[in-house]
PDB file of C-alpha atoms and ligand atoms in Angstrom:
ATOM      1  CA  UNK A   1     -16.435  35.220 -12.016  1.00 86.00           C
ATOM      2  CA  UNK A   2     -14.626  33.178  -9.346  1.00 94.00           C
ATOM      3  CA  UNK A   3     -15.693  29.787  -8.012  1.00 96.00           C
ATOM      4  CA  UNK A   4     -16.610  31.503  -4.723  1.00 97.00           C
ATOM      5  CA  UNK A   5     -18.905  33.983  -6.496  1.00 97.00           C
ATOM      6  CA  UNK A   6     -20.607  31.288  -8.544  1.00 96.00           C
ATOM      7  CA  UNK A   7     -21.332  29.218  -5.456  1.00 97.00           C
ATOM      8  CA  UNK A   8     -22.212  32.125  -3.170  1.00 96.00           C
ATOM      9  CA  UNK A   9     -24.619  33.534  -5.750  1.00 95.00           C
ATOM     10  CA  UNK A  10     -26.425  30.210  -5.961  1.00 95.00           C
ATOM     11  CA  UNK A  11     -25.373  29.558  -9.539  1.00 95.00           C
ATOM     12  CA  UNK A  12     -24.057  26.056  -8.876  1.00 95.00           C
ATOM     13  CA  UNK A  13     -25.769  22.950  -7.530  1.00 95.00           C
ATOM     14  CA  UNK A  14     -25.769  21.423  -4.048  1.00 95.00           C
ATOM     15  CA  UNK A  15     -22.708  19.282  -4.763  1.00 97.00           C
ATOM     16  CA  UNK A  16     -20.615  22.346  -5.507  1.00 97.00           C
ATOM     17  CA  UNK A  17     -22.000  24.215  -2.512  1.00 97.00           C
ATOM     18  CA  UNK A  18     -21.114  21.343  -0.221  1.00 97.00           C
ATOM     19  CA  UNK A  19     -17.642  21.027  -1.731  1.00 97.00           C
ATOM     20  CA  UNK A  20     -16.995  24.773  -1.617  1.00 98.00           C
ATOM     21  CA  UNK A  21     -18.347  25.251   1.923  1.00 98.00           C
ATOM     22  CA  UNK A  22     -16.901  22.176   3.602  1.00 97.00           C
ATOM     23  CA  UNK A  23     -14.033  20.662   1.674  1.00 97.00           C
ATOM     24  CA  UNK A  24     -12.247  22.915  -0.804  1.00 98.00           C
ATOM     25  CA  UNK A  25      -9.201  24.498   0.822  1.00 98.00           C
ATOM     26  CA  UNK A  26      -9.760  22.821   4.201  1.00 97.00           C
ATOM     27  CA  UNK A  27      -6.769  20.793   5.412  1.00 96.00           C
ATOM     28  CA  UNK A  28      -7.469  17.069   5.146  1.00 93.00           C
ATOM     29  CA  UNK A  29      -7.804  15.394   8.535  1.00 90.00           C
ATOM     30  CA  UNK A  30      -5.977  12.170   7.805  1.00 96.00           C
ATOM     31  CA  UNK A  31      -4.092  10.180   5.204  1.00 98.00           C
ATOM     32  CA  UNK A  32      -7.151   8.464   3.763  1.00 97.00           C
ATOM     33  CA  UNK A  33      -8.817  11.806   3.200  1.00 97.00           C
ATOM     34  CA  UNK A  34      -5.642  13.187   1.620  1.00 98.00           C
ATOM     35  CA  UNK A  35      -5.364  10.224  -0.684  1.00 98.00           C
ATOM     36  CA  UNK A  36      -9.048  10.560  -1.517  1.00 98.00           C
ATOM     37  CA  UNK A  37      -8.514  14.128  -2.676  1.00 97.00           C
ATOM     38  CA  UNK A  38      -5.770  12.899  -4.991  1.00 98.00           C
ATOM     39  CA  UNK A  39      -8.028  10.132  -6.314  1.00 98.00           C
ATOM     40  CA  UNK A  40     -10.729  12.685  -7.128  1.00 98.00           C
ATOM     41  CA  UNK A  41      -8.306  15.023  -8.900  1.00 97.00           C
ATOM     42  CA  UNK A  42      -6.913  12.186 -11.005  1.00 98.00           C
ATOM     43  CA  UNK A  43     -10.411  11.041 -11.901  1.00 98.00           C
ATOM     44  CA  UNK A  44     -11.349  14.547 -12.922  1.00 97.00           C
ATOM     45  CA  UNK A  45      -8.681  14.990 -15.628  1.00 96.00           C
ATOM     46  CA  UNK A  46     -10.440  15.835 -18.882  1.00 95.00           C
ATOM     47  CA  UNK A  47     -13.897  15.744 -17.285  1.00 96.00           C
ATOM     48  CA  UNK A  48     -16.016  18.316 -15.505  1.00 96.00           C
ATOM     49  CA  UNK A  49     -15.712  18.668 -11.755  1.00 96.00           C
ATOM     50  CA  UNK A  50     -19.486  18.395 -11.659  1.00 96.00           C
ATOM     51  CA  UNK A  51     -19.337  14.738 -12.782  1.00 97.00           C
ATOM     52  CA  UNK A  52     -16.775  13.944 -10.100  1.00 98.00           C
ATOM     53  CA  UNK A  53     -18.732  15.623  -7.304  1.00 97.00           C
ATOM     54  CA  UNK A  54     -21.905  13.756  -8.271  1.00 97.00           C
ATOM     55  CA  UNK A  55     -20.075  10.438  -8.241  1.00 98.00           C
ATOM     56  CA  UNK A  56     -17.981  11.225  -5.159  1.00 97.00           C
ATOM     57  CA  UNK A  57     -19.796   8.773  -2.850  1.00 97.00           C
ATOM     58  CA  UNK A  58     -19.711   5.884  -5.302  1.00 98.00           C
ATOM     59  CA  UNK A  59     -16.071   6.561  -6.190  1.00 98.00           C
ATOM     60  CA  UNK A  60     -15.193   6.517  -2.491  1.00 98.00           C
ATOM     61  CA  UNK A  61     -17.054   3.272  -2.074  1.00 98.00           C
ATOM     62  CA  UNK A  62     -15.419   1.628  -5.104  1.00 98.00           C
ATOM     63  CA  UNK A  63     -11.992   2.684  -3.808  1.00 98.00           C
ATOM     64  CA  UNK A  64     -12.487   1.203  -0.327  1.00 98.00           C
ATOM     65  CA  UNK A  65     -13.027   4.529   1.451  1.00 98.00           C
ATOM     66  CA  UNK A  66      -9.661   5.582   0.019  1.00 98.00           C
ATOM     67  CA  UNK A  67      -7.710   3.036   2.007  1.00 98.00           C
ATOM     68  CA  UNK A  68      -4.433   3.123   0.071  1.00 98.00           C
ATOM     69  CA  UNK A  69      -3.369   0.005   1.975  1.00 98.00           C
ATOM     70  CA  UNK A  70      -6.213  -1.907   0.327  1.00 98.00           C
ATOM     71  CA  UNK A  71      -5.893  -0.160  -3.037  1.00 98.00           C
ATOM     72  CA  UNK A  72      -2.175  -1.002  -3.183  1.00 98.00           C
ATOM     73  CA  UNK A  73      -3.279  -4.655  -3.276  1.00 98.00           C
ATOM     74  CA  UNK A  74      -5.750  -4.225  -6.147  1.00 98.00           C
ATOM     75  CA  UNK A  75      -5.284  -6.793  -8.906  1.00 98.00           C
ATOM     76  CA  UNK A  76      -6.706  -7.295 -12.394  1.00 98.00           C
ATOM     77  CA  UNK A  77     -10.047  -8.448 -10.925  1.00 98.00           C
ATOM     78  CA  UNK A  78     -10.355  -5.156  -9.082  1.00 98.00           C
ATOM     79  CA  UNK A  79      -9.452  -3.234 -12.220  1.00 98.00           C
ATOM     80  CA  UNK A  80     -12.215  -5.112 -14.083  1.00 98.00           C
ATOM     81  CA  UNK A  81     -14.655  -4.400 -11.266  1.00 98.00           C
ATOM     82  CA  UNK A  82     -13.854  -0.678 -11.482  1.00 98.00           C
ATOM     83  CA  UNK A  83     -14.055  -0.700 -15.280  1.00 98.00           C
ATOM     84  CA  UNK A  84     -17.574  -2.141 -14.983  1.00 98.00           C
ATOM     85  CA  UNK A  85     -18.733   0.167 -12.220  1.00 98.00           C
ATOM     86  CA  UNK A  86     -20.952   2.974 -13.456  1.00 97.00           C
ATOM     87  CA  UNK A  87     -20.404   4.904 -10.244  1.00 97.00           C
ATOM     88  CA  UNK A  88     -16.723   5.434 -11.035  1.00 97.00           C
ATOM     89  CA  UNK A  89     -14.669   6.895 -13.856  1.00 98.00           C
ATOM     90  CA  UNK A  90     -14.016   3.910 -16.073  1.00 97.00           C
ATOM     91  CA  UNK A  91     -10.603   4.601 -17.506  1.00 98.00           C
ATOM     92  CA  UNK A  92      -7.858   2.031 -17.157  1.00 98.00           C
ATOM     93  CA  UNK A  93      -5.029   4.607 -17.167  1.00 98.00           C
ATOM     94  CA  UNK A  94      -6.567   6.454 -14.249  1.00 98.00           C
ATOM     95  CA  UNK A  95      -7.298   3.278 -12.309  1.00 98.00           C
ATOM     96  CA  UNK A  96      -3.767   1.971 -12.794  1.00 98.00           C
ATOM     97  CA  UNK A  97      -2.282   5.326 -11.789  1.00 98.00           C
ATOM     98  CA  UNK A  98      -4.380   5.331  -8.603  1.00 98.00           C
ATOM     99  CA  UNK A  99      -3.164   1.826  -7.718  1.00 98.00           C
ATOM    100  CA  UNK A 100       0.442   2.826  -8.432  1.00 98.00           C
ATOM    101  CA  UNK A 101       0.050   5.961  -6.307  1.00 98.00           C
ATOM    102  CA  UNK A 102      -1.502   3.952  -3.471  1.00 98.00           C
ATOM    103  CA  UNK A 103       1.647   1.817  -3.392  1.00 98.00           C
ATOM    104  CA  UNK A 104       3.809   4.945  -3.348  1.00 98.00           C
ATOM    105  CA  UNK A 105       1.794   6.537  -0.550  1.00 98.00           C
ATOM    106  CA  UNK A 106       2.074   3.321   1.418  1.00 98.00           C
ATOM    107  CA  UNK A 107       5.865   3.365   1.125  1.00 98.00           C
ATOM    108  CA  UNK A 108       5.881   7.079   2.016  1.00 98.00           C
ATOM    109  CA  UNK A 109       3.955   6.320   5.220  1.00 98.00           C
ATOM    110  CA  UNK A 110       6.549   3.681   6.086  1.00 97.00           C
ATOM    111  CA  UNK A 111       9.399   6.178   5.686  1.00 97.00           C
ATOM    112  CA  UNK A 112       7.790   9.378   6.923  1.00 97.00           C
ATOM    113  CA  UNK A 113       5.274   8.146   9.474  1.00 96.00           C
ATOM    114  CA  UNK A 114       2.313   9.441   7.466  1.00 98.00           C
ATOM    115  CA  UNK A 115       1.408  10.916   4.090  1.00 98.00           C
ATOM    116  CA  UNK A 116       0.398  14.056   5.952  1.00 97.00           C
ATOM    117  CA  UNK A 117       3.803  14.320   7.708  1.00 97.00           C
ATOM    118  CA  UNK A 118       5.498  13.929   4.350  1.00 98.00           C
ATOM    119  CA  UNK A 119       3.428  16.687   2.734  1.00 97.00           C
ATOM    120  CA  UNK A 120       3.730  18.931   5.810  1.00 96.00           C
ATOM    121  CA  UNK A 121       7.512  18.565   5.642  1.00 96.00           C
ATOM    122  CA  UNK A 122       7.474  19.963   2.109  1.00 96.00           C
ATOM    123  CA  UNK A 123       5.024  22.789   2.795  1.00 95.00           C
ATOM    124  CA  UNK A 124       7.464  25.569   1.984  1.00 94.00           C
ATOM    125  CA  UNK A 125       8.161  24.359  -1.562  1.00 96.00           C
ATOM    126  CA  UNK A 126       7.239  26.566  -4.493  1.00 96.00           C
ATOM    127  CA  UNK A 127       4.664  25.189  -6.881  1.00 97.00           C
ATOM    128  CA  UNK A 128       7.260  24.176  -9.453  1.00 98.00           C
ATOM    129  CA  UNK A 129       9.212  22.310  -6.762  1.00 98.00           C
ATOM    130  CA  UNK A 130       6.024  20.542  -5.678  1.00 98.00           C
ATOM    131  CA  UNK A 131       5.380  19.603  -9.272  1.00 98.00           C
ATOM    132  CA  UNK A 132       8.849  18.052  -9.709  1.00 98.00           C
ATOM    133  CA  UNK A 133       8.426  16.165  -6.451  1.00 98.00           C
ATOM    134  CA  UNK A 134       5.012  14.844  -7.472  1.00 98.00           C
ATOM    135  CA  UNK A 135       6.185  13.885 -10.940  1.00 98.00           C
ATOM    136  CA  UNK A 136       9.044  11.941  -9.362  1.00 97.00           C
ATOM    137  CA  UNK A 137       6.806  10.136  -6.846  1.00 97.00           C
ATOM    138  CA  UNK A 138       3.455   9.663  -8.536  1.00 98.00           C
ATOM    139  CA  UNK A 139       1.756   8.896 -11.819  1.00 98.00           C
ATOM    140  CA  UNK A 140      -0.879  10.944 -13.612  1.00 97.00           C
ATOM    141  CA  UNK A 141      -0.001  14.147 -11.787  1.00 97.00           C
ATOM    142  CA  UNK A 142       0.147  16.904 -14.376  1.00 95.00           C
ATOM    143  CA  UNK A 143       0.291  20.583 -13.550  1.00 97.00           C
ATOM    144  CA  UNK A 144      -3.450  21.044 -13.009  1.00 96.00           C
ATOM    145  CA  UNK A 145      -3.936  17.893 -10.950  1.00 97.00           C
ATOM    146  CA  UNK A 146      -0.956  18.719  -8.752  1.00 98.00           C
ATOM    147  CA  UNK A 147      -2.017  22.344  -8.304  1.00 97.00           C
ATOM    148  CA  UNK A 148      -5.647  21.540  -7.540  1.00 97.00           C
ATOM    149  CA  UNK A 149      -4.727  18.790  -5.096  1.00 98.00           C
ATOM    150  CA  UNK A 150      -2.425  21.153  -3.182  1.00 98.00           C
ATOM    151  CA  UNK A 151      -4.920  24.015  -3.199  1.00 98.00           C
ATOM    152  CA  UNK A 152      -7.813  21.819  -2.153  1.00 97.00           C
ATOM    153  CA  UNK A 153      -5.840  20.409   0.793  1.00 97.00           C
ATOM    154  CA  UNK A 154      -4.483  23.780   1.928  1.00 97.00           C
ATOM    155  CA  UNK A 155      -0.820  23.337   0.973  1.00 97.00           C
ATOM    156  CA  UNK A 156      -1.102  26.117  -1.592  1.00 97.00           C
ATOM    157  CA  UNK A 157      -3.201  29.213  -1.102  1.00 95.00           C
ATOM    158  CA  UNK A 158      -5.881  30.444  -3.431  1.00 95.00           C
ATOM    159  CA  UNK A 159      -8.909  28.234  -2.788  1.00 97.00           C
ATOM    160  CA  UNK A 160     -11.154  31.101  -1.705  1.00 98.00           C
ATOM    161  CA  UNK A 161     -11.364  34.838  -2.215  1.00 97.00           C
ATOM    162  CA  UNK A 162     -10.658  36.872   0.922  1.00 97.00           C
ATOM    163  CA  UNK A 163     -14.204  38.216   0.665  1.00 97.00           C
ATOM    164  CA  UNK A 164     -15.697  34.702   0.802  1.00 98.00           C
ATOM    165  CA  UNK A 165     -17.136  33.715   4.200  1.00 97.00           C
ATOM    166  CA  UNK A 166     -15.388  30.337   3.972  1.00 98.00           C
ATOM    167  CA  UNK A 167     -11.968  32.031   3.833  1.00 98.00           C
ATOM    168  CA  UNK A 168     -12.185  32.959   7.523  1.00 97.00           C
ATOM    169  CA  UNK A 169     -13.324  29.465   8.479  1.00 97.00           C
ATOM    170  CA  UNK A 170     -10.307  27.977   6.742  1.00 97.00           C
ATOM    171  CA  UNK A 171      -7.851  30.340   8.431  1.00 97.00           C
ATOM    172  CA  UNK A 172      -9.054  28.967  11.785  1.00 96.00           C
ATOM    173  CA  UNK A 173      -8.105  25.465  10.638  1.00 95.00           C
ATOM    174  CA  UNK A 174      -4.533  26.656   9.994  1.00 94.00           C
ATOM    175  CA  UNK A 175      -3.817  25.382   6.491  1.00 96.00           C
ATOM    176  CA  UNK A 176      -0.136  24.774   5.781  1.00 95.00           C
ATOM    177  CA  UNK A 177       0.118  27.659   3.297  1.00 95.00           C
ATOM    178  CA  UNK A 178      -0.293  30.010   6.259  1.00 92.00           C
ATOM    179  CA  UNK A 179       2.929  28.684   7.749  1.00 88.00           C
ATOM    180  CA  UNK A 180       5.133  29.669   4.836  1.00 60.00           C
TER     181      UNK A 180
HETATM  182 ZN1   ZN B   1     -15.204  30.591  -1.367  1.00 90.14          ZN
END
């Protein structure tokens, strides 16, 4: 059974329904939102997506609404704060990777105008090319994290089945995978 079928048949909770209907596969509107999607994917590694969706609000809050400018400045005190915050995923490796990636995204925005411009520029890459690019730029971006990030933000297709009502909604928002 696909994710779409599970959600559309009411087999998953509200958090999944909201994610499926309003976020998954929809192009992110701005750089903070894009970075936020990456933060969530990194946090998810080895855990269920359910845990991440339930903590989404508190994770967003702990990571300054996904302001990579602020996260790039995080120091050991911030790491300790996150490690003690029940609303987040308390794993040092993930936290440090997110801080490292925030610094990288910040330098990308300085060179390419925005994180979105940078990703848009690479929209025609194959998945394995995306993966090499991400591995070169970022930390903690394995195959699954990279793939899910790109699918969830509309750079790669495959978020929804063609028969899913959300598929048509997403087409109207012109995800980048449509352009290749
Ligand atoms: Zn769907």
